[in-house]
PDB file of C-alpha atoms in Angstrom:
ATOM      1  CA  UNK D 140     291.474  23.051  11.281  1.00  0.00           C
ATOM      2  CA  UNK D 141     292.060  19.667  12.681  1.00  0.00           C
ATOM      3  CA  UNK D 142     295.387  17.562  12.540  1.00  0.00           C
ATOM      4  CA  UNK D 143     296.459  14.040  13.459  1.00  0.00           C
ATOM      5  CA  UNK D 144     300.945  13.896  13.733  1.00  0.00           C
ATOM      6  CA  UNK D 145     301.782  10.539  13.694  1.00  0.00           C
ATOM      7  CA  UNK D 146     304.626  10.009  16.345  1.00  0.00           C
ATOM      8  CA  UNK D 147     303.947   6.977  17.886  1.00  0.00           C
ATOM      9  CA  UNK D 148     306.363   4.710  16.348  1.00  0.00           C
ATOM     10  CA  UNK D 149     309.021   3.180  17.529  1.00  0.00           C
ATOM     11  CA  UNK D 150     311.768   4.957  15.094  1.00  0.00           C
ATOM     12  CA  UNK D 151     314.184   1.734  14.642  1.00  0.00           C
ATOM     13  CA  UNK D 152     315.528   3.506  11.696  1.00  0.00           C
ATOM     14  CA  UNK D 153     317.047   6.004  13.551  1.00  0.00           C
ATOM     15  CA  UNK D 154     318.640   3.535  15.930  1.00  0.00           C
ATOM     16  CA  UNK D 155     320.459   4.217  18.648  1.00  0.00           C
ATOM     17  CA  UNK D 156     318.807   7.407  19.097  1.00  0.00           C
ATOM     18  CA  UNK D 157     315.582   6.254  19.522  1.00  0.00           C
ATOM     19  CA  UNK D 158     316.409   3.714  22.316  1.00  0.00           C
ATOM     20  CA  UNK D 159     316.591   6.290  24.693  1.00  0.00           C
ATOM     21  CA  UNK D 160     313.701   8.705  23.205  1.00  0.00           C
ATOM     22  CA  UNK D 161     311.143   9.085  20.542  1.00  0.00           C
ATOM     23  CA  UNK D 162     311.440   9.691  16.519  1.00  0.00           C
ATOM     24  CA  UNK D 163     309.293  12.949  17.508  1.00  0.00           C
ATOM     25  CA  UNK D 164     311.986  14.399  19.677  1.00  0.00           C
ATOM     26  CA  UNK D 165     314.849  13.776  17.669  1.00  0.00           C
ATOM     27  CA  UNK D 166     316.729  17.192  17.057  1.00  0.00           C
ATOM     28  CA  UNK D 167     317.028  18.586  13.677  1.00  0.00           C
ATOM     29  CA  UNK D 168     318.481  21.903  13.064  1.00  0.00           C
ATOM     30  CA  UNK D 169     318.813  22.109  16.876  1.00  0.00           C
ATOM     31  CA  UNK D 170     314.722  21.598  17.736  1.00  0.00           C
ATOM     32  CA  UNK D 171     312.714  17.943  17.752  1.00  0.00           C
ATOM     33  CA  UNK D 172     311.379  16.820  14.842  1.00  0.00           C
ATOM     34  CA  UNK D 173     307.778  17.521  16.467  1.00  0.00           C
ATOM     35  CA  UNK D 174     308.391  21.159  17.234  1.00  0.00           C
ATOM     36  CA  UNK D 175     309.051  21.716  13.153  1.00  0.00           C
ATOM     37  CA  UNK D 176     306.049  19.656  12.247  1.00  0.00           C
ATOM     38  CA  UNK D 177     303.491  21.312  15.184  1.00  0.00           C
ATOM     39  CA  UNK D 178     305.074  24.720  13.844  1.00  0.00           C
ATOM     40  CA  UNK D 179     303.882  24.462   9.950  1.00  0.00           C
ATOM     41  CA  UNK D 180     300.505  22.995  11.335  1.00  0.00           C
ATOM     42  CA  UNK D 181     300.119  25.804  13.087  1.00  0.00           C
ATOM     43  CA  UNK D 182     300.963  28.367  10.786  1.00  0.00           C
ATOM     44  CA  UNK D 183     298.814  26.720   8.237  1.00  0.00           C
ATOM     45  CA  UNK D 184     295.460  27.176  10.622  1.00  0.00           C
ATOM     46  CA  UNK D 185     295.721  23.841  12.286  1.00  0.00           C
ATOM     47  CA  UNK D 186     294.497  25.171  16.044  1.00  0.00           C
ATOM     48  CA  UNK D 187     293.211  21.545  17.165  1.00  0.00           C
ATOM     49  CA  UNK D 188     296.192  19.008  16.756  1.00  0.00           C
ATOM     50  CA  UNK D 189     295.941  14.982  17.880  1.00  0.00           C
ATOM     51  CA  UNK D 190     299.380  13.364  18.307  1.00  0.00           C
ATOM     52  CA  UNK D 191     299.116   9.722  18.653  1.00  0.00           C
ATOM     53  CA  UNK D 192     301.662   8.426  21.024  1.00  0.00           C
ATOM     54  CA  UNK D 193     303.457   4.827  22.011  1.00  0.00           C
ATOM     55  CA  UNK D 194     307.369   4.600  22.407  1.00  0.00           C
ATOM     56  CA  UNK D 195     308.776   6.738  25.194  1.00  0.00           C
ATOM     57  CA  UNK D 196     304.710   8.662  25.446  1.00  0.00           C
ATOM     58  CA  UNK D 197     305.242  10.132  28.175  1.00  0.00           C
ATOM     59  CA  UNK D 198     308.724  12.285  26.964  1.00  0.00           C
ATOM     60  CA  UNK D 199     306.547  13.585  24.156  1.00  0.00           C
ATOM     61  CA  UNK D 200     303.808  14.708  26.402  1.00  0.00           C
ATOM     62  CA  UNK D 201     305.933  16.243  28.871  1.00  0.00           C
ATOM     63  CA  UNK D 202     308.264  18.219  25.786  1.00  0.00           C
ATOM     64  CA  UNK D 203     304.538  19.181  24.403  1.00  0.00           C
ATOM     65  CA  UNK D 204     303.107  20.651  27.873  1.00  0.00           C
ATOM     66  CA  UNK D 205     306.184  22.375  28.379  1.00  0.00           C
ATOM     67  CA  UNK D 206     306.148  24.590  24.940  1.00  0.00           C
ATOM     68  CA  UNK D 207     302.415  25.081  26.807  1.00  0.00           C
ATOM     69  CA  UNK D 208     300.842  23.033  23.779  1.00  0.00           C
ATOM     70  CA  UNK D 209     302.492  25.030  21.529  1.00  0.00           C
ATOM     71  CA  UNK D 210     299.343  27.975  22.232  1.00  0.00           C
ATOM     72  CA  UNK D 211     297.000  25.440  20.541  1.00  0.00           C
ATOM     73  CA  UNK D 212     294.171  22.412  21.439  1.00  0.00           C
ATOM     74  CA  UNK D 213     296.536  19.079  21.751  1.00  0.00           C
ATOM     75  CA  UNK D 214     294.963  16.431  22.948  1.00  0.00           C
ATOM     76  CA  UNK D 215     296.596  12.713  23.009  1.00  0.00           C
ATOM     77  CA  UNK D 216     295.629   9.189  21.029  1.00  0.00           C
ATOM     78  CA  UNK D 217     297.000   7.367  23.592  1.00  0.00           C
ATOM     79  CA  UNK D 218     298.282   3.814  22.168  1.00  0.00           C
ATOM     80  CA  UNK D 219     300.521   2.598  25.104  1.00  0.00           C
ATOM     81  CA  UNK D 220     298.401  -0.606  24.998  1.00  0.00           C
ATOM     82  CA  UNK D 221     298.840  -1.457  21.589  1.00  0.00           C
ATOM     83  CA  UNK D 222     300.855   0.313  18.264  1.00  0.00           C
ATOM     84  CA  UNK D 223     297.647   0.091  16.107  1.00  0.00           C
ATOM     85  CA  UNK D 224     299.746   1.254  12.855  1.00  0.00           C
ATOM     86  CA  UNK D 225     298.809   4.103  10.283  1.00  0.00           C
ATOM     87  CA  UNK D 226     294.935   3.231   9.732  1.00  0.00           C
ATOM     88  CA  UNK D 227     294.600   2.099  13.186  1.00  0.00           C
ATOM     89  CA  UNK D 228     296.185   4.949  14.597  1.00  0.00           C
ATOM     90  CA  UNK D 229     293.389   7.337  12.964  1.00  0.00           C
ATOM     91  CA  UNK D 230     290.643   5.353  13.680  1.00  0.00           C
ATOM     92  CA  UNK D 231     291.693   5.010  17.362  1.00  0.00           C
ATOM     93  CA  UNK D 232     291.966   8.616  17.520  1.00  0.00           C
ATOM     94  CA  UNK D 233     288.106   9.366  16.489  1.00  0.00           C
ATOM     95  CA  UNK D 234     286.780  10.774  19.547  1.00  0.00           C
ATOM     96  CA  UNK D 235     289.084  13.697  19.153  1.00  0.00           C
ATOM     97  CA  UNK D 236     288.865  13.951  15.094  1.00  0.00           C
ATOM     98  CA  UNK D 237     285.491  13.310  14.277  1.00  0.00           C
ATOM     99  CA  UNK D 238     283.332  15.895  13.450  1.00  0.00           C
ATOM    100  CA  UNK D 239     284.793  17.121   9.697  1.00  0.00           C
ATOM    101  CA  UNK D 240     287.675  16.629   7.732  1.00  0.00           C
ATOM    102  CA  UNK D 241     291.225  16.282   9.493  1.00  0.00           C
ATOM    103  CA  UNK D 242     294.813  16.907   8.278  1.00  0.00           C
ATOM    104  CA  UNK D 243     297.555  13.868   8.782  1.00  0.00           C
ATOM    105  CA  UNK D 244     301.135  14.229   8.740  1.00  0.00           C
ATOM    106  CA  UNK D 245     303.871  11.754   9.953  1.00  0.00           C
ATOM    107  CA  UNK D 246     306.532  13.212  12.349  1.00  0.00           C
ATOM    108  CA  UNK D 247     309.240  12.688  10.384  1.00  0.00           C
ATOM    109  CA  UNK D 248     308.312  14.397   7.624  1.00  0.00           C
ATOM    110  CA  UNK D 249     309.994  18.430   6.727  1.00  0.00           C
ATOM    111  CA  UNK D 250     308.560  20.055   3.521  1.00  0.00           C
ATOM    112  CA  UNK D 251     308.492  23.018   2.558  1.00  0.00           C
ATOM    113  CA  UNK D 252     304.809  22.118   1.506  1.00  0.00           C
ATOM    114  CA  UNK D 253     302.082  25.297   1.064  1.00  0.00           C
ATOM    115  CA  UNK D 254     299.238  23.226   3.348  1.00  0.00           C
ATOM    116  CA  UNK D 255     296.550  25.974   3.229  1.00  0.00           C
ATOM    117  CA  UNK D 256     297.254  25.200  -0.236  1.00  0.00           C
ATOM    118  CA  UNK D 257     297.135  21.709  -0.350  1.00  0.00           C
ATOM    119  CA  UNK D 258     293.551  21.058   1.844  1.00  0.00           C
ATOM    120  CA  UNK D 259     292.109  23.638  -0.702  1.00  0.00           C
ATOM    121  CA  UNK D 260     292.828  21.180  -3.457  1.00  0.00           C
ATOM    122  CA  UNK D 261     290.487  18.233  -1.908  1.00  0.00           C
ATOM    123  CA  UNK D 262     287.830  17.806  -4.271  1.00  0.00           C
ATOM    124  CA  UNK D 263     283.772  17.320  -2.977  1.00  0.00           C
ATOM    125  CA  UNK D 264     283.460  13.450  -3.517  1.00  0.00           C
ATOM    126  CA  UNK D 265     287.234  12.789  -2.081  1.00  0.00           C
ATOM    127  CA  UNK D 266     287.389  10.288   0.767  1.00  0.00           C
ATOM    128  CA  UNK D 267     291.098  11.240   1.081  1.00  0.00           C
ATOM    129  CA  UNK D 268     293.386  13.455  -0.570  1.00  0.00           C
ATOM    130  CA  UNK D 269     297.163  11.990  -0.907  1.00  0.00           C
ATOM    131  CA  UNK D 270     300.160  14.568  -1.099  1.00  0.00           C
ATOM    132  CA  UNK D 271     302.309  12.535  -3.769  1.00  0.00           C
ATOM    133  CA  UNK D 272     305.477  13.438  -5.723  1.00  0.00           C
ATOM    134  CA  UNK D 273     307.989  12.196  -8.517  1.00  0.00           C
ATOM    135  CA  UNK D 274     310.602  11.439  -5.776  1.00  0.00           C
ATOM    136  CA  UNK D 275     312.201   8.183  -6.788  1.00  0.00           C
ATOM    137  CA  UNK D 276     311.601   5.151  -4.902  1.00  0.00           C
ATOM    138  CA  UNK D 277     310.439   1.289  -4.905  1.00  0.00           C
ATOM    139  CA  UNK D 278     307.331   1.359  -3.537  1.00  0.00           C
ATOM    140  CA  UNK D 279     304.516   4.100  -5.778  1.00  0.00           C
ATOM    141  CA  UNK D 280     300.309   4.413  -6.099  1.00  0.00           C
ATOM    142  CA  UNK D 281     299.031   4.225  -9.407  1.00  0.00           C
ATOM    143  CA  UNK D 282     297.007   7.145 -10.301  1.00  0.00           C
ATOM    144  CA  UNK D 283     294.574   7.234 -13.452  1.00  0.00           C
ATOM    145  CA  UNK D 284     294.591  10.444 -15.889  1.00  0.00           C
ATOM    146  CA  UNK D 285     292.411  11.555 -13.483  1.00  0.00           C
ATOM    147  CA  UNK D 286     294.677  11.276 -10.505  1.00  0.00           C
ATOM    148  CA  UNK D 287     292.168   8.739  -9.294  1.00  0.00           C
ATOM    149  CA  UNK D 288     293.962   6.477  -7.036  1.00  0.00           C
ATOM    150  CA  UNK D 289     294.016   2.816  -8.602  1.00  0.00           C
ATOM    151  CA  UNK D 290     296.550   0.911  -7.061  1.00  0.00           C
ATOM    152  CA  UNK D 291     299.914   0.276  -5.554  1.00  0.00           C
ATOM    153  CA  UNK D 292     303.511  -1.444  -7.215  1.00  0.00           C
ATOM    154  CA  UNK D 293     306.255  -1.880  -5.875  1.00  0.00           C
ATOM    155  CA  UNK D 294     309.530  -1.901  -9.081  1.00  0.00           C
ATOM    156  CA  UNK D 295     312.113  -3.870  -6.718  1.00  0.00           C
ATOM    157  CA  UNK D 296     309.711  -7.054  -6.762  1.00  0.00           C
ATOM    158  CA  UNK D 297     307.675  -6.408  -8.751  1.00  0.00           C
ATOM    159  CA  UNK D 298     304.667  -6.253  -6.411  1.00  0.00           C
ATOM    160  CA  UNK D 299     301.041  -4.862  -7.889  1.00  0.00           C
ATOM    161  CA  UNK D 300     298.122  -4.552  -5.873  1.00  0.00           C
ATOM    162  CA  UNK D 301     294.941  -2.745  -6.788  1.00  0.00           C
ATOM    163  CA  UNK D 302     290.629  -3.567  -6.136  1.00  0.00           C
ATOM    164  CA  UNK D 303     290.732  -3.600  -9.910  1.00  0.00           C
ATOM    165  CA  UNK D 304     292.727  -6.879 -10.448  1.00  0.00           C
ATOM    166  CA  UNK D 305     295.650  -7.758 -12.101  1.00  0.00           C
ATOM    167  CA  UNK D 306     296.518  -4.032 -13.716  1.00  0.00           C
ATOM    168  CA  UNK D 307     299.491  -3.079 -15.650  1.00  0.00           C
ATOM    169  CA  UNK D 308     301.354  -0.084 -13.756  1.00  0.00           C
ATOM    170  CA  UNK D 309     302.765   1.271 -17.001  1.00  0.00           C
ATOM    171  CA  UNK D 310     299.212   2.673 -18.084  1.00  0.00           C
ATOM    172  CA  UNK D 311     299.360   4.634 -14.609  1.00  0.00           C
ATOM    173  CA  UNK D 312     301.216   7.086 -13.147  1.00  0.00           C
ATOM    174  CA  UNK D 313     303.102   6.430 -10.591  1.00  0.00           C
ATOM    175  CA  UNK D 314     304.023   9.112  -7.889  1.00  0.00           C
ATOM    176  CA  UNK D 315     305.586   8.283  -3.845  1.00  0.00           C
ATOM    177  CA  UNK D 316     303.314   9.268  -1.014  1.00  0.00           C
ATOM    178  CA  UNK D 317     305.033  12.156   1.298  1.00  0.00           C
ATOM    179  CA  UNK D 318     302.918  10.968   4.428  1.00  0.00           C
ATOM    180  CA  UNK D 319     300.945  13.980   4.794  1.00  0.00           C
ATOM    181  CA  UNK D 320     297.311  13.285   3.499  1.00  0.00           C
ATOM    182  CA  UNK D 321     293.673  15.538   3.851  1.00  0.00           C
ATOM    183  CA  UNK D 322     290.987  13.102   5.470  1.00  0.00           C
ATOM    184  CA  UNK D 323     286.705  13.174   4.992  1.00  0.00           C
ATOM    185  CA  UNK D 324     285.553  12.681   8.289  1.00  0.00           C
ATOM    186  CA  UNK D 325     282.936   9.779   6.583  1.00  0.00           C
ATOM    187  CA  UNK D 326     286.250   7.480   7.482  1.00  0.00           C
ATOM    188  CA  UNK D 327     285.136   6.624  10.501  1.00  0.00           C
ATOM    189  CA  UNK D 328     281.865   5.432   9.481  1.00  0.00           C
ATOM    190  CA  UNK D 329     283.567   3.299   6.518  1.00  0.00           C
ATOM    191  CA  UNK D 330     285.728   1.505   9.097  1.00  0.00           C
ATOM    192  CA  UNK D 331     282.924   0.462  11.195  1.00  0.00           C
ATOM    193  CA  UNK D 332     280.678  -0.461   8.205  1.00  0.00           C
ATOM    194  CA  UNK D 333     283.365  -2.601   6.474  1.00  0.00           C
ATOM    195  CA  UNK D 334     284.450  -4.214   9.919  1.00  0.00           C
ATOM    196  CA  UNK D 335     288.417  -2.519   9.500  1.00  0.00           C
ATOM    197  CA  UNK D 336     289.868  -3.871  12.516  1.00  0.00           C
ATOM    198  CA  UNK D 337     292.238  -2.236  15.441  1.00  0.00           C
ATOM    199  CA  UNK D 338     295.413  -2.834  13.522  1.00  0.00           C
ATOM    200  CA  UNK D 339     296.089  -1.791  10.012  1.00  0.00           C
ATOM    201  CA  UNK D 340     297.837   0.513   7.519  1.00  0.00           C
ATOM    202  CA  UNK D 341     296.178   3.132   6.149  1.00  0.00           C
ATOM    203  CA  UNK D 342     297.540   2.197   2.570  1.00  0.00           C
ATOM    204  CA  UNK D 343     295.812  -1.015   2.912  1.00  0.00           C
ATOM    205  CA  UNK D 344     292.564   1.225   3.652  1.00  0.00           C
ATOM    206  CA  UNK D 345     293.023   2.950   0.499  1.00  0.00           C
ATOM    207  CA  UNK D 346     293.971   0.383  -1.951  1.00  0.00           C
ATOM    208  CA  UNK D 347     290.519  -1.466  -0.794  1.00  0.00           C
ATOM    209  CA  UNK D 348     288.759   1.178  -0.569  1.00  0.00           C
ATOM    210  CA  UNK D 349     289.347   3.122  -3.370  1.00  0.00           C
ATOM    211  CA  UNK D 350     287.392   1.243  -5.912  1.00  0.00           C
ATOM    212  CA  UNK D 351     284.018   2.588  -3.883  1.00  0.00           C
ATOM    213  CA  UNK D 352     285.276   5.895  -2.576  1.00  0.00           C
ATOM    214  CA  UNK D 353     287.726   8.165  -4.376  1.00  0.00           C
ATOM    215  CA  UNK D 354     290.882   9.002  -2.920  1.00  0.00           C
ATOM    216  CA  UNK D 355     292.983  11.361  -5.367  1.00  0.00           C
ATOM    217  CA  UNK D 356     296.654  12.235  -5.857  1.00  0.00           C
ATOM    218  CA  UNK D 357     297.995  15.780  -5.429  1.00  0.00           C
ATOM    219  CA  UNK D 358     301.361  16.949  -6.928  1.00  0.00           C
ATOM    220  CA  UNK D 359     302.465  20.573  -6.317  1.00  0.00           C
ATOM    221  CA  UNK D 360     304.440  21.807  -9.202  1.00  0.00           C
ATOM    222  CA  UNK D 361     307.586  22.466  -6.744  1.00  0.00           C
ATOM    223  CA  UNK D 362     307.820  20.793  -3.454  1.00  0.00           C
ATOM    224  CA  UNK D 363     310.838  20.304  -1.256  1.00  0.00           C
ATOM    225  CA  UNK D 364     310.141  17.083   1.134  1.00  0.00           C
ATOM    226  CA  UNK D 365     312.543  14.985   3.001  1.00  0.00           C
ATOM    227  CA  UNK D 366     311.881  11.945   4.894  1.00  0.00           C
ATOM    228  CA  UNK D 367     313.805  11.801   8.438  1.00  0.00           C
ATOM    229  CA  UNK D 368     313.579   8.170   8.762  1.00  0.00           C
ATOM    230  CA  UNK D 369     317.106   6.945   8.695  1.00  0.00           C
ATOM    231  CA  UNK D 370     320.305   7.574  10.801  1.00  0.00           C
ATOM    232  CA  UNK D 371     322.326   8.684   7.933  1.00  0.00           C
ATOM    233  CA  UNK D 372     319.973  11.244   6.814  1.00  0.00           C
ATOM    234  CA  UNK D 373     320.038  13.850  10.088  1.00  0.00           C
ATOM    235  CA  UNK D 374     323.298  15.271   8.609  1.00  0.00           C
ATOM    236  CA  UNK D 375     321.535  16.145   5.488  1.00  0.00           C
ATOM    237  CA  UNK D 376     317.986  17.610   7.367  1.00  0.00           C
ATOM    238  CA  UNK D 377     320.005  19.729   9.637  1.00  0.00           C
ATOM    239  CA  UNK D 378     321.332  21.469   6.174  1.00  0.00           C
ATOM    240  CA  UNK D 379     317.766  20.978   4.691  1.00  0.00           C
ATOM    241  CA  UNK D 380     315.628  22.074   7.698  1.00  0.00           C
ATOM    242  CA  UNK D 381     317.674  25.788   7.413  1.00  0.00           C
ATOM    243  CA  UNK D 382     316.285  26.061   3.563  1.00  0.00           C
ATOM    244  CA  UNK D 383     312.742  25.963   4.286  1.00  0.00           C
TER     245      UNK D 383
END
């Protein structure tokens, strides 16, 4: 199996750390943030992994030759020249994803997520598959009763966006993205054919997108996910990284 890690932000969240090294090598539980992602990936199956790479690129690659690639293929979306984003980042990295269907998980993401599991619940016609949950937040996708993906709110402003129009989020249901998603390898021809350009978010992607090609909404009945993006939170993943 095939995964992109997302680790080439610049991780101003966790600020001051990440002045002086990357999000991905930011210890939790005593080991870099990477090392616990790479880890489930590879016990899942995933034995050819893409890590895109920016802020402080060369640490990362020289952490990820010295666990000898982790005894897998890694090979390296090199964005030095430019920090193309989420959507950017995965279409930069087609010459090493393209071929089938590719796993995508940000850095700072620790779950205790089942992902054999998960990729087994893409369906046939799915362009993507979106690992979502009831965590609270501002910012959701609107799912149909078919977990079709129809849009995007956000509840602090009040924000709706959807190909659909002006929709009302209370007739949807609306679940938080965990940043690990299941991807058909037709993306790469839909970028090219509707002229996506170097730079972009893969949620814009979607929300466009989705009208033409379905992208569903998973939710696994029990699912412990934290998000490492914040300063204050590393106390709280060190304690959280030893129950998974």
């Amino acid at each position: 199996m095939k995964a992109l890690v997302f680790a080439a932000g610049l991780g101003t969240r966790l600020r001051p750390l990440t002045d002086t090294l990357p999000k991905a090598l930011v210890p939790v539980g005593g080991k870099p943030l990477l090392y616990h992602v790479v880890s489930k990936l590879k016990d899942a199956g995933v034995d050819d992994l893409v890590i895109n790479v920016h802020h402080f690129a060369d640490s990362i690659e020289a952490y990820v030759h010295d666990q000898d690639d982790f005894g897998i293929k890694v090979s390296f979306s090199d964005e030095r020249d430019l920090l193309r984003e989420t959507g950017g980042g995965i279409r930069h990295a087609r010459p090493f994803l393209e071929g089938g269907d590719f796993l995508v998980h940000n850095v700072d993401i620790l779950s205790d997520l089942d992902v054999r599991w998960f990729v087994g619940q893409a369906r046939p016609d799915a362009l993507a598959t979106i690992l979502v949950s009831e965590r609270r937040t501002s910012r959701y996708f609107l799912f149909d009763d078919g977990m079709r993906l129809a849009g995007w709110t956000n509840v602090a402003t009040g924000e709706v966006r959807s190909p659909y129009g002006a929709i009302d989020p209370s007739r949807y249901r609306m679940l938080a993205f965990a940043g690990i998603h299941y991807i058909c390898g037709k993306v790469f021809d839909i970028f090219e054919e509707d002229a996506w350009p170097e730079k972009f978010p893969i949620v814009d992607f979607y929300l466009r997108e989705c009208a033409v090609h379905p992208i569903y909404g998973v939710v696994p009945d029990h699912l412990k996910l934290m998000d490492v993006g914040k300063l204050d939170s590393l106390d709280e993943a060190d304690s959280f990284i030893a129950t998974l």
